[in-house]
Coordinates of C-alpha atoms in Angstrom, one line a residue:
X1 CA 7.5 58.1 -7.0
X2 CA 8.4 54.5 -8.1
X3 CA 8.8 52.1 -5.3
X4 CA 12.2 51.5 -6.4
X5 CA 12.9 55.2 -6.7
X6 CA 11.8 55.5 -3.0
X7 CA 14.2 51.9 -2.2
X8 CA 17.2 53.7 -4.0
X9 CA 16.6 57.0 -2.1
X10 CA 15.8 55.9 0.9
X11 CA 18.2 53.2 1.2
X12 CA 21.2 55.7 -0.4
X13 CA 20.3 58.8 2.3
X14 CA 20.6 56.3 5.5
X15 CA 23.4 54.9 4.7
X16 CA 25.3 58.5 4.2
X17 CA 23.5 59.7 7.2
X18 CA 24.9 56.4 9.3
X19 CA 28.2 56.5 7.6
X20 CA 28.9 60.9 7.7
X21 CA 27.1 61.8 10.3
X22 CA 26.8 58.6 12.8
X23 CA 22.5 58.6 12.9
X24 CA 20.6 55.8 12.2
X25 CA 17.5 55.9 10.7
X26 CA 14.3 54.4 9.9
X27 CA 11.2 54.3 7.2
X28 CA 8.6 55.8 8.6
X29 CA 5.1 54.8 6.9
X30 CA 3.1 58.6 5.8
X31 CA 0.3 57.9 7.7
X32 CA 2.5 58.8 10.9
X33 CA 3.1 62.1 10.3
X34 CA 0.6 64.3 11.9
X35 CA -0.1 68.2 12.1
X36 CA 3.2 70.3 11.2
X37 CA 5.7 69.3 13.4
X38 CA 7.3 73.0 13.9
X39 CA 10.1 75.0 12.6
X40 CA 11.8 73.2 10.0
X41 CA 14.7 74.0 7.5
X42 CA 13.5 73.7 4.0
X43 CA 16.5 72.4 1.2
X44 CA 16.7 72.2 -2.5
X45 CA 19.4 71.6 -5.0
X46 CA 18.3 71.2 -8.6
X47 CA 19.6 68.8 -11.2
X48 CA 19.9 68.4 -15.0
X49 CA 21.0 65.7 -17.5
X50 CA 19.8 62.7 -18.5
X51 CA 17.3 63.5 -16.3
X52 CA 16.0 66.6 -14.6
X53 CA 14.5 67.3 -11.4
X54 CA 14.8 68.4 -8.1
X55 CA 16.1 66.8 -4.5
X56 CA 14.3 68.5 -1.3
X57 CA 15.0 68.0 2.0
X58 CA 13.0 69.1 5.1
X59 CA 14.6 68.8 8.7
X60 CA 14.2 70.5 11.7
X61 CA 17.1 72.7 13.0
X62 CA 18.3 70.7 15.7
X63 CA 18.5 67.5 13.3
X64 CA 20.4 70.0 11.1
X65 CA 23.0 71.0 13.9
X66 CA 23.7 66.9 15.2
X67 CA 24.2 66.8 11.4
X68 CA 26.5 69.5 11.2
X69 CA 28.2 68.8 14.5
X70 CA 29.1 65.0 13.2
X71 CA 30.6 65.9 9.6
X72 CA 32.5 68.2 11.0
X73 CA 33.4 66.9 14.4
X74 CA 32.5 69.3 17.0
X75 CA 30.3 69.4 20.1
X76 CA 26.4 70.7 19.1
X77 CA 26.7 73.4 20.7
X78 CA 29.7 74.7 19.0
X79 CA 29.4 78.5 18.0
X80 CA 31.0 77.7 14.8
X81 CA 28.2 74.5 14.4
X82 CA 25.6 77.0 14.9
X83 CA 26.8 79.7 12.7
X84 CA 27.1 76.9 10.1
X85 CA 23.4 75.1 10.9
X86 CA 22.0 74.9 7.9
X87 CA 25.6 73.6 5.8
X88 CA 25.4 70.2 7.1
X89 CA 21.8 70.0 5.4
X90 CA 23.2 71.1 2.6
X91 CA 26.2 68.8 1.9
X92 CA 23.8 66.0 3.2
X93 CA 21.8 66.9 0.2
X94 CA 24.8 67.6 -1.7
X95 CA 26.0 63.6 -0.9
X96 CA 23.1 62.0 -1.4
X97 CA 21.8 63.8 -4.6
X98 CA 25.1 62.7 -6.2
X99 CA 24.8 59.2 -5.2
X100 CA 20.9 58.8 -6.0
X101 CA 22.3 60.1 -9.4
X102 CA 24.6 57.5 -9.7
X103 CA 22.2 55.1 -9.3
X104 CA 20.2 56.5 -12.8
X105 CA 23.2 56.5 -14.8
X106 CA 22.9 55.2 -17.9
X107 CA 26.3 56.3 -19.0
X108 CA 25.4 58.9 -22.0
X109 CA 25.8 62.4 -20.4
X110 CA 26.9 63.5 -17.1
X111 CA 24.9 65.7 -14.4
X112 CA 25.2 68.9 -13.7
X113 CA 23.8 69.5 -9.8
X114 CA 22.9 72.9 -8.6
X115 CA 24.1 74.6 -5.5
X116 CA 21.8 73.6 -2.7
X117 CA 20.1 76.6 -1.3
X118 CA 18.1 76.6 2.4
X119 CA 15.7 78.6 3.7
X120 CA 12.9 78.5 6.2
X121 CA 9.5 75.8 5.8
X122 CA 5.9 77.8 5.1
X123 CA 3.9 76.0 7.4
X124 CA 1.1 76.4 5.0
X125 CA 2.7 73.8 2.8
X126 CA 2.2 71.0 5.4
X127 CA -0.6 69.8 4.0
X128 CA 0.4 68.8 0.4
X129 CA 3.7 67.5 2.2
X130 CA 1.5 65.2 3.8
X131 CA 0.0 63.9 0.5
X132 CA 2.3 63.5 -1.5
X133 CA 3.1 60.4 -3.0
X134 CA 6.8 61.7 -4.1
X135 CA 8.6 61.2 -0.6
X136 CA 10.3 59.3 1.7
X137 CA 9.9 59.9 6.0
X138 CA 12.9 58.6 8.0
X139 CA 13.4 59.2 11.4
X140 CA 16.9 59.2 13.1
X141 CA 17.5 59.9 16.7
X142 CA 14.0 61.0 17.6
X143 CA 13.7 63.7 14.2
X144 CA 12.5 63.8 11.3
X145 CA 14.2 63.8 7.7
X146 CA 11.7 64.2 5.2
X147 CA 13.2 63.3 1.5
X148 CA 11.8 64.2 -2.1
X149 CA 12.7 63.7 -5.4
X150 CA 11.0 64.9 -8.6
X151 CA 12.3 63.9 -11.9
X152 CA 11.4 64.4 -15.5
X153 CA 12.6 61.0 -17.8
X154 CA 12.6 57.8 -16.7
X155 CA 15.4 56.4 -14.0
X156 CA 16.5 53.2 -15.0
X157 CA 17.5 52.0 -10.9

């Protein structure tokens, strides 16, 4: 990923996760992340226009329900929160796919973005997570929020 692809994305998915869901975050450098770190919630939401690709978010389920808990405004350990975990993953994905896009627009065409979809990490993937060159690591509040983005074209950020 372009270093100012990782700037934009980076910089775009802490400020919505600061300004939705009241977390701070910060970069954390690749080498840092060790053996798999657990049970995590894998999210996608594709993307097509002037350019294509995919967004991809991993987080563990806990970082999903504080996420949750603060768009919505209940306590963590609301039944409705935890009926609802994996949403707030989603619309995270949802808000900062549309923004990141925002950033690439050139003006000709707009994007049409997929409905995220969720579903549990394979453990057996940790190992190309770990080396690839196409993501961002923030951690907020002591969890991890692991960010891709894979494009076809050319952004212009």
């Amino acid at each position: 990923m372009q270093p100012k692809v990782q700037e934009v994305l980076s910089d775009t998915f802490s400020s919505i996760l600061r300004e939705f869901a009241y977390i701070l975050t910060e970069r954390v450098p690749d080498q840092e992340l060790g053996s798999a770190p657990g049970e995590m919630v894998d999210v996608r939401m594709t993307f097509r226009g002037p350019l294509q690709g995919e967004f991809r978010l991993l987080v563990s389920p806990d970082a999903c329900r504080e996420v949750a808990a603060n768009f919505l405004g209940f306590d963590e350990e609301d039944d409705f929160v935890n009926a609802h975990l994996e949403d707030g993953a989603k619309e995270l994905i949802n808000i900062v796919g549309g923004n990141v896009l925002g950033n690439f627009d050139n003006g000709s065409e707009p994007y049409v973005i997929g409905i995220p979809s969720a579903r549990r990490f394979d453990p057996g993937e940790w190992e190309a997570i770990r080396g690839s060159r196409e993501k961002v690591v923030l951690r907020g509040d002591e969890r991890l929020f692991i960010l891709f983005l894979s494009i076809s074209g050319r952004p212009e950020a």
